mmCIF file of C-alpha atoms in Angstrom:
data_model
loop_
_atom_site.group_PDB
_atom_site.id
_atom_site.type_symbol
_atom_site.label_atom_id
_atom_site.label_comp_id
_atom_site.label_asym_id
_atom_site.label_seq_id
_atom_site.Cartn_x
_atom_site.Cartn_y
_atom_site.Cartn_z
ATOM 1 C CA MET T 1 2.538 55.335 -9.082
ATOM 2 C CA SER T 2 1.428 53.408 -5.949
ATOM 3 C CA GLU T 3 1.341 55.153 -2.601
ATOM 4 C CA VAL T 4 3.108 53.801 0.444
ATOM 5 C CA SER T 5 2.265 54.943 3.960
ATOM 6 C CA LEU T 6 4.678 54.417 6.844
ATOM 7 C CA ILE T 7 3.826 54.580 10.539
ATOM 8 C CA GLN T 8 6.930 54.954 12.685
ATOM 9 C CA GLY T 9 7.319 55.411 16.401
ATOM 10 C CA PRO T 10 8.744 53.950 19.608
ATOM 11 C CA PRO T 11 6.902 51.200 21.542
ATOM 12 C CA GLY T 12 3.595 52.221 23.105
ATOM 13 C CA THR T 13 2.907 55.190 20.839
ATOM 14 C CA GLY T 14 -0.104 53.597 19.094
ATOM 15 C CA LYS T 15 1.246 52.036 15.930
ATOM 16 C CA SER T 16 -0.803 48.858 16.308
ATOM 17 C CA PHE T 17 -3.871 50.828 17.392
ATOM 18 C CA THR T 18 -3.585 53.027 14.295
ATOM 19 C CA GLY T 19 -3.198 49.982 12.058
ATOM 20 C CA ILE T 20 -6.247 48.306 13.558
ATOM 21 C CA GLU T 21 -8.339 51.434 13.124
ATOM 22 C CA LEU T 22 -7.248 51.633 9.501
ATOM 23 C CA LEU T 23 -8.420 48.036 9.061
ATOM 24 C CA ARG T 24 -11.747 48.978 10.647
ATOM 25 C CA ILE T 25 -12.227 51.861 8.185
ATOM 26 C CA LEU T 26 -11.221 49.811 5.149
ATOM 27 C CA THR T 27 -13.410 46.807 5.978
ATOM 28 C CA THR T 28 -16.369 49.030 6.848
ATOM 29 C CA ASN T 29 -16.105 50.500 3.377
ATOM 30 C CA ASN T 30 -15.769 47.035 1.809
ATOM 31 C CA VAL T 31 -12.224 47.648 0.676
ATOM 32 C CA GLY T 32 -10.459 44.367 0.225
ATOM 33 C CA PRO T 33 -9.284 41.786 0.358
ATOM 34 C CA ILE T 34 -6.539 43.223 2.541
ATOM 35 C CA LEU T 35 -3.222 41.369 2.771
ATOM 36 C CA LEU T 36 -1.844 41.774 6.283
ATOM 37 C CA ILE T 37 1.827 40.864 6.551
ATOM 38 C CA ALA T 38 4.020 40.744 9.666
ATOM 39 C CA TYR T 39 7.616 39.699 10.137
ATOM 40 C CA THR T 40 6.902 37.289 13.027
ATOM 41 C CA ASN T 41 4.053 34.951 13.966
ATOM 42 C CA HIS T 42 3.678 36.756 17.280
ATOM 43 C CA ALA T 43 3.212 40.160 15.664
ATOM 44 C CA LEU T 44 0.737 38.794 13.117
ATOM 45 C CA ASP T 45 -1.339 36.964 15.722
ATOM 46 C CA HIS T 46 -1.358 40.043 17.988
ATOM 47 C CA ILE T 47 -3.043 42.151 15.310
ATOM 48 C CA LEU T 48 -5.428 39.427 14.095
ATOM 49 C CA ARG T 49 -6.502 38.654 17.647
ATOM 50 C CA LYS T 50 -7.292 42.329 18.209
ATOM 51 C CA VAL T 51 -9.326 42.446 14.966
ATOM 52 C CA LEU T 52 -11.350 39.439 16.073
ATOM 53 C CA GLU T 53 -11.821 40.579 19.684
ATOM 54 C CA ASP T 54 -12.921 44.076 18.593
ATOM 55 C CA GLU T 55 -15.263 42.452 16.055
ATOM 56 C CA ILE T 56 -13.925 44.592 13.236
ATOM 57 C CA THR T 57 -14.748 41.697 10.878
ATOM 58 C CA ARG T 58 -15.177 37.943 11.095
ATOM 59 C CA LYS T 59 -14.006 37.450 7.527
ATOM 60 C CA VAL T 60 -10.409 36.866 8.505
ATOM 61 C CA VAL T 61 -8.135 34.092 7.211
ATOM 62 C CA ARG T 62 -4.757 33.347 8.702
ATOM 63 C CA LEU T 63 -2.240 31.428 6.576
ATOM 64 C CA GLY T 64 0.334 29.256 8.271
ATOM 65 C CA ASN T 65 0.949 26.272 10.521
ATOM 66 C CA TYR T 66 -1.332 25.446 13.454
ATOM 67 C CA HIS T 67 1.540 24.868 15.880
ATOM 68 C CA ALA T 68 3.153 28.228 15.011
ATOM 69 C CA THR T 69 -0.101 30.135 15.493
ATOM 70 C CA ASP T 70 -1.747 31.528 18.629
ATOM 71 C CA GLN T 71 -4.410 28.992 19.591
ATOM 72 C CA PHE T 72 -7.213 31.554 19.750
ATOM 73 C CA VAL T 73 -6.348 32.804 16.274
ATOM 74 C CA ALA T 74 -5.821 29.281 14.938
ATOM 75 C CA ASP T 75 -9.218 28.103 16.144
ATOM 76 C CA ALA T 76 -10.929 31.215 14.834
ATOM 77 C CA CYS T 77 -9.439 31.881 11.432
ATOM 78 C CA LEU T 78 -6.567 29.556 10.433
ATOM 79 C CA LEU T 79 -7.108 28.534 6.810
ATOM 80 C CA ASP T 80 -6.938 24.800 7.500
ATOM 81 C CA THR T 81 -9.404 25.161 10.367
ATOM 82 C CA LEU T 82 -11.903 27.023 8.199
ATOM 83 C CA VAL T 83 -11.542 24.520 5.354
ATOM 84 C CA LYS T 84 -12.455 21.698 7.743
ATOM 85 C CA SER T 85 -15.398 23.489 9.321
ATOM 86 C CA GLU T 86 -17.171 25.565 6.678
ATOM 87 C CA GLU T 87 -20.180 24.015 5.008
ATOM 88 C CA SER T 88 -19.232 25.459 1.633
ATOM 89 C CA THR T 89 -16.154 23.248 1.469
ATOM 90 C CA ARG T 90 -17.958 19.968 2.229
ATOM 91 C CA THR T 91 -18.004 18.715 -1.366
ATOM 92 C CA ASP T 92 -14.337 19.479 -1.971
ATOM 93 C CA ARG T 93 -13.365 17.985 1.395
ATOM 94 C CA SER T 94 -15.250 14.768 0.626
ATOM 95 C CA ALA T 95 -13.510 14.534 -2.727
ATOM 96 C CA ALA T 96 -10.128 15.102 -1.058
ATOM 97 C CA TRP T 97 -10.840 12.299 1.436
ATOM 98 C CA ARG T 98 -11.821 9.918 -1.362
ATOM 99 C CA HIS T 99 -8.623 10.667 -3.229
ATOM 100 C CA LEU T 100 -6.617 10.233 -0.018
ATOM 101 C CA GLY T 101 -8.226 6.816 0.452
ATOM 102 C CA THR T 102 -7.250 5.898 -3.087
ATOM 103 C CA MET T 103 -3.688 7.028 -2.405
ATOM 104 C CA ARG T 104 -3.450 4.846 0.685
ATOM 105 C CA GLU T 105 -4.811 1.806 -1.152
ATOM 106 C CA VAL T 106 -2.396 2.303 -4.029
ATOM 107 C CA GLN T 107 0.541 2.819 -1.646
ATOM 108 C CA GLU T 108 -0.322 -0.468 0.085
ATOM 109 C CA GLU T 109 -0.458 -2.260 -3.263
ATOM 110 C CA MET T 110 2.887 -0.720 -4.229
ATOM 111 C CA SER T 111 4.473 -1.840 -0.962
ATOM 112 C CA LYS T 112 3.300 -5.429 -1.429
ATOM 113 C CA LEU T 113 4.421 -5.449 -5.044
ATOM 114 C CA MET T 114 7.828 -4.021 -4.129
ATOM 115 C CA GLU T 115 8.281 -6.813 -1.575
ATOM 116 C CA GLU T 116 7.580 -9.337 -4.337
ATOM 117 C CA ILE T 117 10.043 -7.625 -6.670
ATOM 118 C CA ILE T 118 12.991 -7.395 -4.291
ATOM 119 C CA LYS T 119 12.617 -10.687 -2.419
ATOM 120 C CA VAL T 120 14.958 -13.550 -3.262
ATOM 121 C CA ASP T 121 12.788 -16.231 -4.840
ATOM 122 C CA THR T 122 14.265 -19.693 -4.392
ATOM 123 C CA THR T 123 11.167 -21.553 -5.567
ATOM 124 C CA GLN T 124 10.874 -23.100 -9.004
ATOM 125 C CA PRO T 125 8.414 -21.010 -11.054
ATOM 126 C CA PRO T 126 5.925 -22.831 -13.310
ATOM 127 C CA LEU T 127 7.443 -23.301 -16.758
ATOM 128 C CA ASP T 128 4.583 -24.863 -18.740
ATOM 129 C CA ASP T 129 3.109 -21.597 -20.050
ATOM 130 C CA TYR T 130 6.558 -20.235 -20.879
ATOM 131 C CA LEU T 131 7.589 -23.368 -22.785
ATOM 132 C CA THR T 132 4.279 -23.533 -24.657
ATOM 133 C CA LEU T 133 4.828 -19.992 -25.903
ATOM 134 C CA HIS T 134 8.600 -19.842 -26.433
ATOM 135 C CA HIS T 135 9.733 -23.478 -26.832
ATOM 136 C CA PRO T 136 6.745 -25.501 -28.047
ATOM 137 C CA ASP T 137 8.909 -28.323 -29.451
ATOM 138 C CA HIS T 138 10.618 -28.838 -26.109
ATOM 139 C CA PHE T 139 7.264 -28.779 -24.348
ATOM 140 C CA GLU T 140 5.734 -31.280 -26.779
ATOM 141 C CA GLU T 141 8.686 -33.632 -26.293
ATOM 142 C CA LEU T 142 8.431 -33.221 -22.538
ATOM 143 C CA GLN T 143 4.803 -34.334 -22.573
ATOM 144 C CA ASN T 144 5.609 -37.405 -24.675
ATOM 145 C CA PRO T 145 8.477 -39.255 -22.951
ATOM 146 C CA PRO T 146 9.912 -42.573 -24.128
ATOM 147 C CA TYR T 147 7.781 -45.615 -23.473
ATOM 148 C CA TRP T 148 9.688 -46.854 -20.437
ATOM 149 C CA ILE T 149 9.574 -43.431 -18.768
ATOM 150 C CA GLN T 150 5.860 -43.092 -19.421
ATOM 151 C CA HIS T 151 5.354 -46.601 -18.013
ATOM 152 C CA THR T 152 7.240 -45.663 -14.844
ATOM 153 C CA LEU T 153 5.237 -42.452 -14.467
ATOM 154 C CA GLU T 154 1.977 -44.364 -14.790
ATOM 155 C CA GLU T 155 3.144 -47.098 -12.458
ATOM 156 C CA PHE T 156 3.873 -44.621 -9.706
ATOM 157 C CA ALA T 157 0.996 -42.246 -10.522
ATOM 158 C CA GLY T 158 -0.473 -40.782 -7.345
ATOM 159 C CA PHE T 159 2.661 -41.370 -5.264
ATOM 160 C CA GLN T 160 3.633 -38.193 -3.423
ATOM 161 C CA ASP T 161 7.170 -36.881 -3.442
ATOM 162 C CA ALA T 162 9.048 -35.857 -0.311
ATOM 163 C CA ASP T 163 7.547 -32.374 -0.657
ATOM 164 C CA GLY T 164 4.030 -33.812 -0.648
ATOM 165 C CA GLN T 165 3.449 -33.161 -4.354
ATOM 166 C CA VAL T 166 2.601 -35.603 -7.137
ATOM 167 C CA ASP T 167 5.147 -35.340 -9.930
ATOM 168 C CA THR T 168 4.185 -33.949 -13.327
ATOM 169 C CA HIS T 169 6.207 -34.728 -16.458
ATOM 170 C CA MET T 170 8.192 -31.527 -15.832
ATOM 171 C CA ASP T 171 8.850 -32.479 -12.207
ATOM 172 C CA TYR T 172 9.949 -35.989 -13.111
ATOM 173 C CA TRP T 173 12.267 -34.686 -15.842
ATOM 174 C CA SER T 174 13.750 -31.712 -13.963
ATOM 175 C CA LYS T 175 14.466 -33.849 -10.884
ATOM 176 C CA GLY T 176 16.145 -36.459 -13.099
ATOM 177 C CA LYS T 177 14.117 -39.313 -11.672
ATOM 178 C CA ASP T 178 14.319 -41.240 -14.936
ATOM 179 C CA LEU T 179 18.110 -40.888 -14.825
ATOM 180 C CA LYS T 180 18.263 -42.080 -11.228
ATOM 181 C CA LEU T 181 16.322 -45.171 -12.255
ATOM 182 C CA ILE T 182 18.980 -46.229 -14.785
ATOM 183 C CA THR T 183 22.116 -44.948 -13.009
ATOM 184 C CA PRO T 184 24.197 -47.791 -11.490
ATOM 185 C CA PRO T 185 24.931 -47.528 -7.769
ATOM 186 C CA ALA T 186 28.163 -45.807 -6.762
ATOM 187 C CA ASP T 187 29.166 -48.853 -4.691
ATOM 188 C CA GLY T 188 28.482 -51.281 -7.531
ATOM 189 C CA ALA T 189 31.802 -53.056 -7.144
ATOM 190 C CA ARG T 190 31.197 -53.913 -3.502
ATOM 191 C CA PRO T 191 30.642 -57.647 -3.017
ATOM 192 C CA VAL T 192 27.400 -58.822 -1.563
ATOM 193 C CA VAL T 193 27.705 -60.539 1.792
ATOM 194 C CA GLN T 194 26.326 -63.856 0.570
ATOM 195 C CA PRO T 195 26.328 -64.364 -3.226
ATOM 196 C CA VAL T 196 23.223 -66.298 -4.172
ATOM 197 C CA GLN T 197 21.920 -67.997 -7.273
ATOM 198 C CA SER T 198 18.749 -66.177 -8.269
ATOM 199 C CA GLN T 199 15.607 -68.250 -8.211
ATOM 200 C CA PRO T 200 12.591 -67.827 -10.418
ATOM 201 C CA GLY T 201 10.363 -65.039 -9.169
ATOM 202 C CA GLN T 202 13.167 -63.505 -7.072
ATOM 203 C CA THR T 203 15.010 -60.193 -7.520
ATOM 204 C CA GLY T 204 18.537 -59.216 -6.667
ATOM 205 C CA GLY T 205 18.868 -56.642 -3.879
ATOM 206 C CA GLY T 206 16.003 -55.786 -1.616
ATOM 207 C CA ARG T 207 16.412 -52.039 -2.141
ATOM 208 C CA PHE T 208 15.387 -52.424 -5.791
ATOM 209 C CA ALA T 209 12.447 -54.689 -5.074
ATOM 210 C CA ILE T 210 9.832 -51.982 -5.661
ATOM 211 C CA LEU T 211 10.855 -51.840 -9.326
ATOM 212 C CA SER T 212 10.558 -55.609 -9.684
ATOM 213 C CA ARG T 213 7.269 -56.285 -7.991
ATOM 214 C CA ALA T 214 5.655 -57.107 -11.351
ATOM 215 C CA SER T 215 8.276 -59.764 -12.122
ATOM 216 C CA GLN T 216 7.925 -61.187 -8.624
ATOM 217 C CA ALA T 217 4.195 -61.589 -9.147
ATOM 218 C CA GLU T 218 4.494 -63.495 -12.418
ATOM 219 C CA GLY T 219 7.867 -65.170 -12.038
ATOM 220 C CA SER T 220 10.867 -65.081 -14.400
ATOM 221 C CA SER T 221 11.973 -67.140 -17.370
ATOM 222 C CA ALA T 222 13.511 -70.597 -17.268
ATOM 223 C CA PRO T 223 15.323 -71.603 -14.088
ATOM 224 C CA GLY T 224 19.026 -70.877 -14.079
ATOM 225 C CA ALA T 225 18.802 -68.196 -16.793
ATOM 226 C CA ASP T 226 20.168 -65.464 -14.530
ATOM 227 C CA PRO T 227 23.870 -65.338 -13.580
ATOM 228 C CA PRO T 228 24.920 -65.454 -9.953
ATOM 229 C CA VAL T 229 24.826 -62.152 -8.059
ATOM 230 C CA ARG T 230 28.269 -61.407 -6.671
ATOM 231 C CA THR T 231 28.327 -57.595 -6.301
ATOM 232 C CA VAL T 232 25.929 -54.779 -5.566
ATOM 233 C CA GLY T 233 26.242 -53.820 -9.255
ATOM 234 C CA ASP T 234 25.225 -57.342 -10.292
ATOM 235 C CA ALA T 235 22.156 -57.171 -8.072
ATOM 236 C CA TRP T 236 21.221 -53.757 -9.439
ATOM 237 C CA LEU T 237 21.659 -54.834 -13.063
ATOM 238 C CA LEU T 238 19.687 -58.035 -12.581
ATOM 239 C CA ASP T 239 16.873 -56.143 -10.930
ATOM 240 C CA LYS T 240 16.774 -53.557 -13.726
ATOM 241 C CA LEU T 241 16.947 -56.171 -16.496
ATOM 242 C CA ARG T 242 13.962 -57.987 -15.071
ATOM 243 C CA TYR T 243 12.051 -54.749 -14.697
ATOM 244 C CA PHE T 244 12.709 -53.552 -18.261
ATOM 245 C CA ARG T 245 12.197 -57.013 -19.836
ATOM 246 C CA LYS T 246 8.821 -57.131 -18.190
ATOM 247 C CA ILE T 247 7.760 -54.010 -20.137
ATOM 248 C CA GLY T 248 9.272 -55.250 -23.404
ATOM 249 C CA ILE T 249 12.742 -53.679 -23.291
ATOM 250 C CA THR T 250 15.695 -56.072 -23.460
ATOM 251 C CA GLN T 251 18.414 -53.748 -22.164
ATOM 252 C CA VAL T 252 18.712 -51.113 -19.465
ATOM 253 C CA PRO T 253 18.661 -47.690 -21.202
ATOM 254 C CA THR T 254 21.989 -45.860 -21.327
ATOM 255 C CA VAL T 255 22.470 -42.863 -19.031
ATOM 256 C CA PRO T 256 23.050 -39.660 -21.097
ATOM 257 C CA ARG T 257 26.455 -38.085 -20.419
ATOM 258 C CA GLY T 258 26.435 -34.935 -22.600
ATOM 259 C CA GLN T 259 27.614 -31.485 -21.504
ATOM 260 C CA ARG T 260 26.400 -29.227 -24.323
ATOM 261 C CA ASP T 261 26.063 -25.456 -23.953
ATOM 262 C CA ILE T 262 22.747 -23.655 -23.701
ATOM 263 C CA GLN T 263 22.570 -22.715 -27.391
ATOM 264 C CA ALA T 264 22.872 -26.345 -28.439
ATOM 265 C CA LEU T 265 20.273 -27.403 -25.879
ATOM 266 C CA LEU T 266 17.793 -24.771 -27.047
ATOM 267 C CA LYS T 267 18.097 -26.106 -30.592
ATOM 268 C CA ASP T 268 17.554 -29.725 -29.562
ATOM 269 C CA PRO T 269 14.044 -30.469 -28.259
ATOM 270 C CA LYS T 270 14.920 -34.068 -27.276
ATOM 271 C CA VAL T 271 14.748 -33.240 -23.589
ATOM 272 C CA TRP T 272 14.620 -36.828 -22.322
ATOM 273 C CA ARG T 273 18.009 -37.512 -23.945
ATOM 274 C CA MET T 274 19.654 -34.688 -21.960
ATOM 275 C CA SER T 275 22.074 -35.536 -19.197
ATOM 276 C CA TRP T 276 21.603 -34.351 -15.643
ATOM 277 C CA GLU T 277 24.104 -31.519 -16.187
ATOM 278 C CA GLU T 278 22.335 -30.435 -19.384
ATOM 279 C CA ARG T 279 18.959 -30.474 -17.673
ATOM 280 C CA GLN T 280 20.297 -28.255 -14.925
ATOM 281 C CA THR T 281 21.719 -25.863 -17.522
ATOM 282 C CA ILE T 282 18.545 -25.502 -19.572
ATOM 283 C CA CYS T 283 16.281 -25.444 -16.497
ATOM 284 C CA ALA T 284 18.342 -22.607 -15.026
ATOM 285 C CA HIS T 285 18.061 -20.715 -18.328
ATOM 286 C CA TRP T 286 14.308 -21.190 -18.536
ATOM 287 C CA THR T 287 13.873 -20.240 -14.876
ATOM 288 C CA ASN T 288 15.832 -17.016 -15.348
ATOM 289 C CA GLU T 289 13.790 -16.187 -18.443
ATOM 290 C CA VAL T 290 10.505 -16.751 -16.611
ATOM 291 C CA ARG T 291 11.631 -14.670 -13.650
ATOM 292 C CA ALA T 292 12.718 -11.883 -15.988
ATOM 293 C CA GLU T 293 9.280 -11.939 -17.614
ATOM 294 C CA ILE T 294 7.585 -11.916 -14.222
ATOM 295 C CA GLN T 295 9.759 -9.014 -13.091
ATOM 296 C CA SER T 296 9.006 -7.117 -16.296
ATOM 297 C CA VAL T 297 5.284 -7.544 -15.687
ATOM 298 C CA GLN T 298 5.738 -6.501 -12.053
ATOM 299 C CA MET T 299 7.657 -3.355 -13.022
ATOM 300 C CA ALA T 300 4.968 -2.442 -15.553
ATOM 301 C CA GLU T 301 2.361 -2.929 -12.834
ATOM 302 C CA PHE T 302 4.436 -0.790 -10.462
ATOM 303 C CA ASP T 303 4.636 2.001 -13.043
ATOM 304 C CA SER T 304 0.880 1.791 -13.511
ATOM 305 C CA LEU T 305 0.329 2.053 -9.747
ATOM 306 C CA LYS T 306 2.744 4.969 -9.593
ATOM 307 C CA ARG T 307 0.755 6.838 -12.237
ATOM 308 C CA LYS T 308 -2.454 6.036 -10.380
ATOM 309 C CA LEU T 309 -0.940 7.385 -7.164
ATOM 310 C CA GLU T 310 0.232 10.579 -8.856
ATOM 311 C CA GLU T 311 -3.205 11.064 -10.409
ATOM 312 C CA ALA T 312 -4.953 10.607 -7.045
ATOM 313 C CA GLN T 313 -2.467 12.982 -5.404
ATOM 314 C CA THR T 314 -3.093 15.627 -8.071
ATOM 315 C CA LEU T 315 -6.859 15.277 -7.719
ATOM 316 C CA ARG T 316 -6.601 15.542 -3.930
ATOM 317 C CA GLU T 317 -4.497 18.692 -4.180
ATOM 318 C CA GLU T 318 -6.978 20.173 -6.633
ATOM 319 C CA SER T 319 -9.863 19.415 -4.263
ATOM 320 C CA LEU T 320 -8.023 20.933 -1.294
ATOM 321 C CA ASN T 321 -7.047 23.984 -3.334
ATOM 322 C CA ALA T 322 -10.651 24.418 -4.418
ATOM 323 C CA ALA T 323 -11.765 24.316 -0.776
ATOM 324 C CA LYS T 324 -9.070 26.835 0.223
ATOM 325 C CA HIS T 325 -10.033 29.086 -2.671
ATOM 326 C CA ALA T 326 -13.660 29.021 -1.538
ATOM 327 C CA VAL T 327 -12.590 30.224 1.936
ATOM 328 C CA LEU T 328 -10.116 32.857 0.707
ATOM 329 C CA SER T 329 -12.543 34.302 -1.828
ATOM 330 C CA ARG T 330 -14.833 35.477 0.985
ATOM 331 C CA ALA T 331 -12.084 36.899 3.212
ATOM 332 C CA GLN T 332 -11.704 40.620 3.903
ATOM 333 C CA ILE T 333 -8.383 40.238 5.674
ATOM 334 C CA ILE T 334 -5.762 37.633 4.803
ATOM 335 C CA GLY T 335 -2.834 37.478 7.203
ATOM 336 C CA CYS T 336 0.533 35.771 6.902
ATOM 337 C CA THR T 337 4.165 36.207 7.848
ATOM 338 C CA THR T 338 6.852 37.299 5.403
ATOM 339 C CA THR T 339 8.265 33.764 5.528
ATOM 340 C CA GLY T 340 4.842 32.221 4.901
ATOM 341 C CA LEU T 341 4.262 34.591 2.000
ATOM 342 C CA SER T 342 7.486 33.521 0.337
ATOM 343 C CA ARG T 343 6.339 29.881 0.491
ATOM 344 C CA THR T 344 2.812 30.490 -0.750
#
């Protein structure tokens, strides 16, 4: 059965003095470590300060928070102060700092990655790799457009778009530039101001002249072969006929008008035959799929960083605990409050 000794008395009767003398006797006889517990920080610091000032022992460790501790006691024997200053803890402290540096680096990477994950991305992600892997037939068809589309792409190769970029096959297709080339003007029925009889080497409508520069250079067929241009639609059609005849096509290609659902579009790789609405539908589907894949990769990367952070945090805590253990193992007196003891 353990013995318990109780010192009781009114203020000023020597309770603290008796306790300090008991500590002197115990430490002189190498009894320890001694756990010194007080109800308040003030009471604990009062006794520890007396032990230090009377030089009963220097092997004192005070547990607790720096700001809640008497400054003299904190500077002399607070656990965190001793961990930072004792030579024996240098290795563990260096390891803790390295792990803290790793934690900060990982946290910065996680913050940047989280910004990428949650931001609203309005840009068109690259689809080539996705199509090559998941829809190779569509991708193969995309890279091999009909002759007249390929001719147009080559004719305007190197021309920058409004965004400063040179169109790829995917750009040309997704923006519907081939469809715009063969779509009649909305004001096609509007009469031209001065109907004219087309002359050899001339084109109808100045705004379509860029598509007919080849026919202008070499002239057209027999004089009088073209009908008179009476409307904007007539001028457009005449210009397009001359352009397509020059590359060996007798008629202006028909504009696709389909409105199939996504399942039908995914089964049909003939992408250049898709209407503008169908292209928007399948492009939106592919874009969502790519973004989902990107987000999946990002979340996997985030989980990996999270594990790395937890590992660094564990290693840092182990290093700090090892340093604290090295200090506590040499202590004769360990002091803390009842509240601090309950948290330790």
